[in-house]
CSV table of C-alpha atoms in Angstrom, one decimal:
chain,number,residue,atom,x,y,z
A,1,MET,CA,0.0,0.0,0.0
A,2,LEU,CA,2.7,2.4,1.0
A,3,VAL,CA,4.7,1.7,-2.2
A,4,CYS,CA,1.6,2.3,-4.3
A,5,ALA,CA,1.0,5.6,-2.5
A,6,VAL,CA,4.6,6.7,-3.2
A,7,ASN,CA,4.3,5.9,-6.9
A,8,ASN,CA,1.0,7.7,-7.2
A,9,SER,CA,2.4,10.8,-5.4
A,10,LEU,CA,5.5,10.9,-7.6
A,11,LEU,CA,3.3,10.6,-10.8
A,12,ARG,CA,1.1,13.3,-9.5
A,13,ILE,CA,3.9,15.7,-8.9
A,14,MET,CA,5.7,14.9,-12.2
A,15,SER,CA,2.4,15.4,-14.1
A,16,ASN,CA,1.7,18.7,-12.2
A,17,THR,CA,-1.8,17.4,-11.5
A,18,PRO,CA,-3.5,19.4,-8.7
A,19,GLU,CA,-4.0,17.7,-5.4
A,20,PRO,CA,-7.5,16.9,-4.2
A,21,PRO,CA,-9.1,19.9,-2.4
A,22,ALA,CA,-9.5,18.1,0.9
A,23,ASP,CA,-7.1,19.5,3.5
A,24,ILE,CA,-7.6,17.1,6.4
A,25,ASP,CA,-4.3,18.1,8.0
A,26,TYR,CA,-5.3,21.8,8.0
A,27,SER,CA,-2.1,22.8,6.2
A,28,THR,CA,-3.6,26.1,5.0
A,29,VAL,CA,-6.2,27.0,7.6
A,30,THR,CA,-6.6,27.1,11.4
A,31,VAL,CA,-7.6,23.9,13.1
A,32,PRO,CA,-11.4,24.2,14.0
A,33,GLN,CA,-12.4,23.7,17.7
A,34,SER,CA,-14.4,20.6,16.7
A,35,LYS,CA,-11.2,18.9,15.7
A,36,ARG,CA,-9.1,19.8,18.7
A,37,ARG,CA,-7.8,17.0,21.0
A,38,SER,CA,-8.1,16.3,24.7
A,39,PHE,CA,-5.4,17.2,27.2
A,40,ALA,CA,-4.6,13.5,27.7
A,41,ASN,CA,-4.2,13.0,23.9
A,42,MET,CA,-2.0,16.0,23.5
A,43,LEU,CA,0.2,15.0,26.5
A,44,PHE,CA,0.8,11.5,25.0
A,45,LEU,CA,1.6,13.2,21.6
A,46,MET,CA,4.1,15.6,23.0
A,47,LEU,CA,5.7,13.1,25.4
A,48,GLY,CA,6.0,10.7,22.5
A,49,PHE,CA,7.7,13.5,20.5
A,50,THR,CA,10.3,14.2,23.3
A,51,PHE,CA,10.9,10.6,24.3
A,52,CYS,CA,13.8,10.2,21.9
A,53,SER,CA,16.7,7.8,22.0
A,54,SER,CA,19.0,10.7,20.9
A,55,SER,CA,18.2,12.5,24.1
A,56,MET,CA,19.1,9.3,26.0
A,57,MET,CA,22.5,9.4,24.1
A,58,VAL,CA,23.0,13.0,25.2
A,59,GLY,CA,22.1,12.0,28.7
A,60,ALA,CA,24.7,9.2,28.6
A,61,GLN,CA,27.4,11.8,27.5
A,62,LEU,CA,26.3,14.0,30.4
A,63,GLY,CA,26.4,11.1,32.9
A,64,ASN,CA,30.0,10.5,31.9
A,65,GLY,CA,30.9,14.1,32.1
A,66,PHE,CA,29.4,15.3,35.4
A,67,ASP,CA,28.9,14.2,39.0
A,68,LEU,CA,25.3,14.0,40.2
A,69,PRO,CA,24.7,17.5,41.6
A,70,ASN,CA,26.1,19.2,38.4
A,71,PHE,CA,24.3,16.8,36.1
A,72,LEU,CA,21.0,17.7,37.8
A,73,LEU,CA,21.8,21.4,37.6
A,74,VAL,CA,22.7,21.2,33.9
A,75,ILE,CA,19.5,19.4,32.9
A,76,LEU,CA,17.4,21.8,35.0
A,77,LEU,CA,18.9,25.0,33.6
A,78,GLY,CA,19.0,23.6,30.1
A,79,GLY,CA,15.5,22.3,30.5
A,80,LEU,CA,14.1,25.6,31.7
A,81,LEU,CA,15.6,27.4,28.7
A,82,LEU,CA,14.3,24.8,26.3
A,83,SER,CA,10.8,24.7,27.9
A,84,ALA,CA,10.5,28.5,28.0
A,85,TYR,CA,11.2,28.7,24.3
A,86,THR,CA,9.0,25.8,23.2
A,87,GLY,CA,6.3,26.8,25.7
A,88,MET,CA,5.8,30.1,24.1
A,89,LEU,CA,5.6,28.5,20.7
A,90,GLY,CA,3.2,25.9,22.0
A,91,TYR,CA,1.0,28.7,23.4
A,92,ILE,CA,0.9,30.6,20.1
A,93,GLY,CA,0.1,27.4,18.2
A,94,SER,CA,-2.8,26.5,20.4
A,95,ARG,CA,-4.1,30.1,20.5
A,96,THR,CA,-4.1,30.6,16.8
A,97,GLY,CA,-4.7,27.0,15.6
A,98,TYR,CA,-2.0,27.6,12.9
A,99,SER,CA,0.9,25.3,11.9
A,100,LEU,CA,4.4,26.7,12.2
A,101,ASP,CA,4.4,27.4,8.5
A,102,LEU,CA,1.2,29.4,8.6
A,103,LEU,CA,2.6,31.4,11.5
A,104,CYS,CA,5.7,32.1,9.4
A,105,ARG,CA,3.5,33.4,6.6
A,106,ARG,CA,2.3,36.1,9.0
A,107,ALA,CA,5.7,36.8,10.5
A,108,PHE,CA,7.8,36.8,7.3
A,109,GLY,CA,5.1,37.3,4.6
A,110,ARG,CA,4.0,34.6,2.2
A,111,VAL,CA,7.1,34.7,0.0
A,112,GLY,CA,9.3,35.3,3.1
A,113,SER,CA,7.9,32.2,4.8
A,114,TYR,CA,9.7,30.1,2.1
A,115,LEU,CA,13.0,30.7,3.9
A,116,PRO,CA,12.0,29.3,7.3
A,117,SER,CA,9.9,26.5,5.6
A,118,THR,CA,12.9,25.4,3.6
A,119,ILE,CA,15.1,25.4,6.7
A,120,ILE,CA,12.6,23.4,8.6
A,121,VAL,CA,12.2,20.8,5.8
A,122,ILE,CA,15.9,20.3,5.5
A,123,THR,CA,16.5,20.0,9.2
A,124,GLN,CA,13.5,17.7,9.9
A,125,ILE,CA,14.4,15.3,7.1
A,126,GLY,CA,17.9,15.3,8.5
A,127,TRP,CA,16.7,14.7,12.0
A,128,PHE,CA,14.5,11.8,10.7
A,129,GLY,CA,17.6,10.3,9.1
A,130,VAL,CA,19.8,10.8,12.2
A,131,VAL,CA,17.4,9.2,14.6
A,132,LEU,CA,16.7,6.3,12.2
A,133,GLY,CA,20.4,5.7,11.8
A,134,LEU,CA,21.1,5.8,15.5
A,135,PHE,CA,18.7,3.0,16.0
A,136,SER,CA,19.4,1.0,12.9
A,137,VAL,CA,23.2,0.5,13.2
A,138,PRO,CA,23.3,-1.1,16.7
A,139,THR,CA,20.1,-3.1,15.9
A,140,ALA,CA,21.8,-4.6,12.8
A,141,GLU,CA,24.9,-5.4,14.9
A,142,VAL,CA,22.8,-7.3,17.5
A,143,LEU,CA,20.8,-9.1,14.9
A,144,HIS,CA,23.9,-9.8,12.6
A,145,ILE,CA,22.3,-8.4,9.5
A,146,ASN,CA,23.0,-5.6,7.0
A,147,PRO,CA,21.9,-2.2,8.6
A,148,TRP,CA,20.1,-1.2,5.4
A,149,TRP,CA,17.4,-3.9,6.2
A,150,VAL,CA,16.7,-2.1,9.5
A,151,VAL,CA,16.8,1.3,7.9
A,152,ILE,CA,14.4,0.4,5.1
A,153,ILE,CA,11.9,-1.4,7.3
A,154,GLY,CA,12.0,1.3,10.0
A,155,GLY,CA,11.8,4.1,7.3
A,156,VAL,CA,8.7,2.5,5.8
A,157,LEU,CA,6.9,2.0,9.1
A,158,MET,CA,7.7,5.5,10.4
A,159,THR,CA,6.7,7.2,7.2
A,160,ALA,CA,3.4,5.2,7.1
A,161,SER,CA,2.3,6.5,10.5
A,162,SER,CA,3.2,10.0,9.6
A,163,TYR,CA,1.1,9.7,6.4
A,164,TYR,CA,-2.0,9.1,8.5
A,165,GLY,CA,-1.6,12.5,10.3
A,166,VAL,CA,-2.1,13.4,14.0
A,167,LYS,CA,-4.3,10.4,14.7
A,168,GLY,CA,-1.5,8.0,13.7
A,169,LEU,CA,1.0,10.0,15.8
A,170,ILE,CA,-1.2,9.8,18.9
A,171,ILE,CA,-1.7,6.0,18.6
A,172,ILE,CA,2.0,5.3,18.3
A,173,SER,CA,2.8,7.6,21.2
A,174,ALA,CA,0.2,6.0,23.5
A,175,ILE,CA,1.8,2.7,23.0
A,176,SER,CA,5.4,3.9,23.2
A,177,VAL,CA,5.4,6.3,26.2
A,178,PRO,CA,4.5,3.8,29.0
A,179,LEU,CA,7.0,1.2,27.6
A,180,VAL,CA,9.8,3.7,27.5
A,181,VAL,CA,9.1,4.8,31.1
A,182,LEU,CA,9.1,1.2,32.3
A,183,LEU,CA,12.4,0.3,30.6
A,184,GLY,CA,14.1,3.5,31.6
A,185,CYS,CA,13.1,3.1,35.3
A,186,TYR,CA,14.4,-0.5,35.2
A,187,SER,CA,17.7,0.6,33.6
A,188,VAL,CA,18.2,3.3,36.2
A,189,GLY,CA,17.3,1.0,39.1
A,190,ALA,CA,19.6,-1.8,37.8
A,191,ALA,CA,22.5,0.7,37.5
A,192,THR,CA,21.8,2.1,40.9
A,193,ILE,CA,21.7,-1.2,42.7
A,194,ALA,CA,24.7,-2.6,40.9
A,195,GLY,CA,26.7,0.5,41.4
A,196,GLY,CA,26.0,0.9,45.2
A,197,GLY,CA,23.8,3.9,44.9
A,198,ILE,CA,23.0,6.7,42.5
A,199,VAL,CA,25.8,9.1,43.9
A,200,GLU,CA,28.4,6.3,43.5
A,201,VAL,CA,27.2,5.6,40.0
A,202,PHE,CA,27.8,9.1,38.9
A,203,ALA,CA,31.2,9.2,40.7
A,204,LYS,CA,32.3,6.6,38.1
A,205,LYS,CA,32.2,9.3,35.3
A,206,SER,CA,35.0,8.8,32.8
A,207,GLY,CA,35.6,12.5,31.8
A,208,GLY,CA,34.7,16.1,32.4
A,209,LEU,CA,32.5,18.5,30.5
A,210,SER,CA,32.4,22.2,30.9
A,211,PHE,CA,29.2,23.6,32.4
A,212,MET,CA,28.3,25.7,29.3
A,213,ILE,CA,28.9,22.7,26.9
A,214,GLY,CA,26.6,20.6,29.1
A,215,ILE,CA,23.7,23.2,28.9
A,216,ASP,CA,24.4,23.6,25.2
A,217,LEU,CA,24.0,19.9,24.7
A,218,VAL,CA,20.7,19.9,26.6
A,219,VAL,CA,19.3,22.8,24.6
A,220,ALA,CA,20.6,21.4,21.3
A,221,SER,CA,19.2,18.0,21.9
A,222,PHE,CA,15.7,19.2,21.0
A,223,VAL,CA,15.7,22.8,19.9
A,224,SER,CA,15.2,21.6,16.4
A,225,GLY,CA,12.0,19.6,17.1
A,226,GLY,CA,10.9,22.2,19.7
A,227,THR,CA,10.7,24.8,17.0
A,228,THR,CA,8.0,22.8,15.3
A,229,THR,CA,5.9,22.6,18.4
A,230,PRO,CA,3.0,24.7,16.9
A,231,ASN,CA,2.4,21.9,14.4
A,232,PHE,CA,1.1,19.8,17.2
A,233,THR,CA,-0.2,22.2,19.9
A,234,ARG,CA,-2.6,23.7,17.3
A,235,TYR,CA,-4.8,20.7,18.1
A,236,SER,CA,-4.9,21.6,21.8
A,237,ARG,CA,-8.4,22.8,23.0
A,238,THR,CA,-7.0,25.7,25.0
A,239,PRO,CA,-3.9,27.9,24.9
A,240,LEU,CA,-3.2,27.0,28.6
A,241,GLY,CA,-3.4,23.3,27.7
A,242,GLY,CA,-1.0,23.8,24.8
A,243,LEU,CA,1.4,25.6,27.1
A,244,MET,CA,1.2,23.0,29.9
A,245,VAL,CA,1.7,19.9,27.6
A,246,THR,CA,4.7,21.6,26.0
A,247,VAL,CA,6.4,22.5,29.3
A,248,ALA,CA,5.6,19.0,30.6
A,249,ALA,CA,7.1,17.3,27.5
A,250,PHE,CA,10.3,19.5,27.3
A,251,LEU,CA,11.0,20.1,30.9
A,252,PHE,CA,10.0,16.8,32.5
A,253,GLY,CA,9.8,14.4,29.6
A,254,ASN,CA,13.0,15.3,27.9
A,255,SER,CA,14.8,15.5,31.2
A,256,LEU,CA,13.6,12.0,32.0
A,257,MET,CA,15.3,10.8,28.9
A,258,PHE,CA,18.6,12.4,30.1
A,259,ILE,CA,18.3,10.7,33.4
A,260,PHE,CA,17.6,7.3,31.8
A,261,GLY,CA,20.6,7.7,29.6
A,262,ALA,CA,22.9,9.2,32.2
A,263,ALA,CA,22.5,6.6,34.9
A,264,GLY,CA,23.3,3.7,32.6
A,265,GLY,CA,26.0,5.7,30.8
A,266,ALA,CA,27.8,6.7,34.0
A,267,PHE,CA,27.7,3.1,35.3
A,268,THR,CA,28.9,1.4,32.1
A,269,GLY,CA,31.1,4.2,30.7
A,270,LYS,CA,29.3,4.1,27.4
A,271,ASN,CA,27.9,7.0,25.4
A,272,ASP,CA,25.4,5.2,23.2
A,273,ILE,CA,22.1,4.3,25.1
A,274,PHE,CA,21.7,1.2,23.0
A,275,TYR,CA,25.1,-0.3,24.1
A,276,VAL,CA,24.4,0.9,27.6
A,277,MET,CA,21.3,-1.3,27.7
A,278,ILE,CA,23.0,-4.2,26.1
A,279,ALA,CA,25.7,-4.0,28.7
A,280,GLN,CA,22.8,-4.2,31.3
A,281,GLY,CA,21.5,-7.4,29.7
A,282,LEU,CA,18.4,-5.6,28.2
A,283,ILE,CA,18.9,-6.6,24.5
A,284,ILE,CA,15.4,-7.6,23.6
A,285,PRO,CA,13.6,-4.9,25.6
A,286,ALA,CA,16.0,-2.3,24.1
A,287,LEU,CA,15.3,-3.4,20.6
A,288,PHE,CA,11.5,-3.1,21.1
A,289,VAL,CA,11.2,-0.1,23.3
A,290,LEU,CA,14.0,2.0,21.6
A,291,GLY,CA,12.4,1.1,18.3
A,292,THR,CA,9.0,2.5,19.3
A,293,ASN,CA,10.8,5.4,20.9
A,294,THR,CA,12.6,6.2,17.7
A,295,TRP,CA,9.3,5.8,15.8
A,296,THR,CA,7.4,8.4,17.9
A,297,THR,CA,10.0,11.1,17.3
A,298,ASN,CA,10.6,10.4,13.6
A,299,ASP,CA,6.9,10.3,12.6
A,300,ASN,CA,6.5,13.8,14.2
A,301,SER,CA,9.6,15.1,12.3
A,302,LEU,CA,8.2,13.8,9.0
A,303,TYR,CA,4.8,15.3,9.8
A,304,SER,CA,6.4,18.8,10.3
A,305,CYS,CA,8.4,18.2,7.1
A,306,GLY,CA,5.2,17.5,5.2
A,307,LEU,CA,3.6,20.8,6.4
A,308,GLY,CA,6.7,22.7,5.4
A,309,LEU,CA,6.6,21.2,1.9
A,310,ALA,CA,2.9,22.0,1.6
A,311,ASN,CA,3.7,25.7,2.3
A,312,LEU,CA,6.4,25.6,-0.4
A,313,THR,CA,4.5,23.7,-3.1
A,314,ARG,CA,0.9,24.5,-2.1
A,315,ARG,CA,0.0,20.9,-2.3
A,316,ASN,CA,-1.5,18.3,0.0
A,317,PRO,CA,1.2,17.4,2.6
A,318,ARG,CA,0.5,13.7,2.8
A,319,PRO,CA,2.1,12.7,-0.5
A,320,LEU,CA,5.0,15.0,0.3
A,321,ILE,CA,5.5,13.2,3.6
A,322,LEU,CA,6.2,10.0,1.6
A,323,ILE,CA,8.8,11.7,-0.6
A,324,ALA,CA,10.5,13.2,2.5
A,325,GLY,CA,10.5,9.8,4.2
A,326,ILE,CA,12.3,8.3,1.3
A,327,ILE,CA,15.0,11.0,1.2
A,328,GLY,CA,15.5,10.8,5.0
A,329,THR,CA,15.7,7.0,4.9
A,330,LEU,CA,18.3,6.9,2.1
A,331,ALA,CA,20.5,9.6,3.9
A,332,SER,CA,20.1,8.0,7.4
A,333,LEU,CA,23.4,6.2,7.7
A,334,TRP,CA,25.5,9.1,6.5
A,335,LEU,CA,23.6,11.5,8.9
A,336,ARG,CA,24.1,9.0,11.8
A,337,ASP,CA,27.9,9.3,11.3
A,338,ASN,CA,27.7,13.1,11.6
A,339,PHE,CA,25.3,13.2,14.6
A,340,VAL,CA,27.4,15.7,16.7
A,341,ASN,CA,27.9,18.1,13.8
A,342,TRP,CA,24.1,17.9,13.0
A,343,LEU,CA,23.3,18.9,16.6
A,344,ILE,CA,25.6,21.9,16.4
A,345,PHE,CA,24.1,22.9,13.0
A,346,LEU,CA,20.5,22.6,14.4
A,347,SER,CA,21.3,24.6,17.5
A,348,ALA,CA,22.5,27.5,15.4
A,349,ILE,CA,20.0,27.6,12.5
A,350,LEU,CA,16.5,27.0,14.0
A,351,PRO,CA,16.2,29.0,17.3
A,352,PRO,CA,16.3,32.4,15.5
A,353,ILE,CA,13.2,31.4,13.5
A,354,GLY,CA,11.2,30.5,16.6
A,355,MET,CA,12.4,33.6,18.5
A,356,VAL,CA,11.5,36.0,15.7
A,357,LEU,CA,8.1,34.3,15.4
A,358,ILE,CA,7.4,34.7,19.2
A,359,LEU,CA,8.3,38.4,19.1
A,360,ASP,CA,6.3,39.1,16.0
A,361,TYR,CA,3.2,37.5,17.4
A,362,PHE,CA,3.2,39.8,20.4
A,363,VAL,CA,4.3,42.9,18.5
A,364,HIS,CA,1.8,42.5,15.6
A,365,ARG,CA,-1.1,40.5,17.1
A,366,LYS,CA,-3.5,41.7,14.3
A,367,ARG,CA,-1.5,39.8,11.7
A,368,TYR,CA,-2.5,36.5,13.4
A,369,GLN,CA,-6.3,37.0,13.4
A,370,PRO,CA,-8.1,34.3,11.4
A,371,LYS,CA,-9.6,36.8,9.0
A,372,THR,CA,-6.4,38.6,8.3
A,373,ARG,CA,-4.7,37.7,5.0
A,374,PRO,CA,-1.0,37.3,5.2
A,375,TYR,CA,1.2,39.8,3.3
A,376,ARG,CA,2.0,38.4,-0.1
A,377,GLY,CA,5.6,39.6,-0.3
A,378,VAL,CA,8.5,39.6,2.2
A,379,PHE,CA,8.8,41.3,5.5
A,380,ILE,CA,12.5,42.2,5.3
A,381,GLY,CA,13.0,42.9,9.1
A,382,PRO,CA,12.2,39.4,10.3
A,383,VAL,CA,14.2,37.8,7.5
A,384,LEU,CA,17.3,39.8,8.3
A,385,SER,CA,16.8,39.1,12.0
A,386,VAL,CA,16.9,35.3,11.3
A,387,GLY,CA,19.9,35.7,9.1
A,388,ALA,CA,21.8,37.6,11.8
A,389,GLY,CA,20.8,35.1,14.5
A,390,VAL,CA,22.0,32.2,12.3
A,391,ILE,CA,25.3,33.9,11.7
A,392,ALA,CA,25.7,34.6,15.4
A,393,GLY,CA,24.8,31.1,16.5
A,394,THR,CA,27.4,29.8,14.0
A,395,VAL,CA,30.3,32.3,14.4
A,396,LEU,CA,30.0,32.6,18.1
A,397,LYS,CA,29.6,28.9,18.9
A,398,GLY,CA,32.8,28.9,21.0
A,399,TYR,CA,31.3,31.6,23.3
A,400,GLY,CA,28.4,30.7,25.5
A,401,ILE,CA,25.5,28.7,24.1
A,402,SER,CA,24.9,28.6,20.4
A,403,ALA,CA,21.2,28.5,20.5
A,404,ILE,CA,21.0,31.4,23.0
A,405,ASN,CA,23.4,33.5,21.0
A,406,GLY,CA,21.3,33.1,18.0
A,407,MET,CA,18.1,33.9,19.9
A,408,VAL,CA,19.5,37.0,21.5
A,409,VAL,CA,21.0,38.5,18.3
A,410,SER,CA,17.9,37.8,16.2
A,411,SER,CA,15.8,39.4,19.0
A,412,VAL,CA,17.9,42.5,19.2
A,413,VAL,CA,17.9,43.0,15.4
A,414,TYR,CA,14.2,42.4,15.2
A,415,LEU,CA,13.3,44.8,17.9
A,416,LEU,CA,15.6,47.5,16.5
A,417,TRP,CA,14.1,47.0,13.1
A,418,SER,CA,10.6,47.3,14.5
A,419,TYR,CA,11.4,50.3,16.5
A,420,THR,CA,12.9,52.0,13.5
A,421,ALA,CA,9.9,51.1,11.3
A,422,LYS,CA,7.6,52.6,13.9
A,423,LEU,CA,9.5,55.9,14.0
A,424,LYS,CA,9.4,56.1,10.2
A,425,LYS,CA,5.6,55.8,10.3
A,426,GLU,CA,5.3,58.5,12.9
């Protein structure tokens, strides 16, 4: 079925045949209240999004780099920064009912929104490939098969669930979240008992990390996915609910992944959560639970990618999801080998987009009203602000936290531009 859908989608795009008018993913309009989801559904969806094996891997690195007090302080400070950023985006998404790309149309103009949409598409396809590769290679080693078999099977399943929209994302998340919590708690408990206590486990750390690098790792671990938060919280029934599920997911859910990875990582001295669990004798549970964990993150990434492509092409997002899934699957093993570089890239390039969007929403509230048509051209100020933020996050990566550097510079440029434009009008 999936292969047929891919073929049909490719033929449709090559023949330039218009997509059916039905927009069941609300890629061009606000999500109506009748289609909003309950708080419980949204919580499962957002937790499934942040329950990611890559966060466990970062946690294993932190567990090897800090003692217990400093580890807890690093994930708390980093988590507060991340949840504050994503929480505001979650609030805006649920308040307006707009996807990230529709919000960008109002902040950057219709043509201007092509810049953030292109960046989001590239980064989310890349993130899909990275996470798929991180799971596929160790799985193939354990099963003694070629990793491409795992890549292809995993890519097809994850792409399929993304194709069926938010309903499919919620179903997979509802299955995965409890299983990940159970396995993670068992892993931490086993490491604690075998290591003579949690303090003693962290005392086994193999090397030191600087405090700023630790916070940077926490923020970078999910600042990419966090920027796409409105794509999911637009289905929340209330703005407060959208804010609460986002903070719960990024402050508590993501931090829980760090703890799960750190305890085993500090005990075994390994930085890959998969090998940590194998060292703990959890081979079969690790294969199943980390597989579903990877699934819940990747189908969300592809879903956001489809919405971005819909904004760029003005087509139905579902067939475009299939094409993005194929690209991410084929690139996964290469991306997996460049995981650290990809994290650095994401922490520099995406936060300025979200920060400018947040500021613009509060400065120009009227632009975001349902009956207000977005400007057809380009708002130069927001575009230049994002460019300045990306440059700052890249050039100043050796000073402080890359994501914060980009946010601060983009905010300053945006506010100065807005102030200057206001003076000109007066």
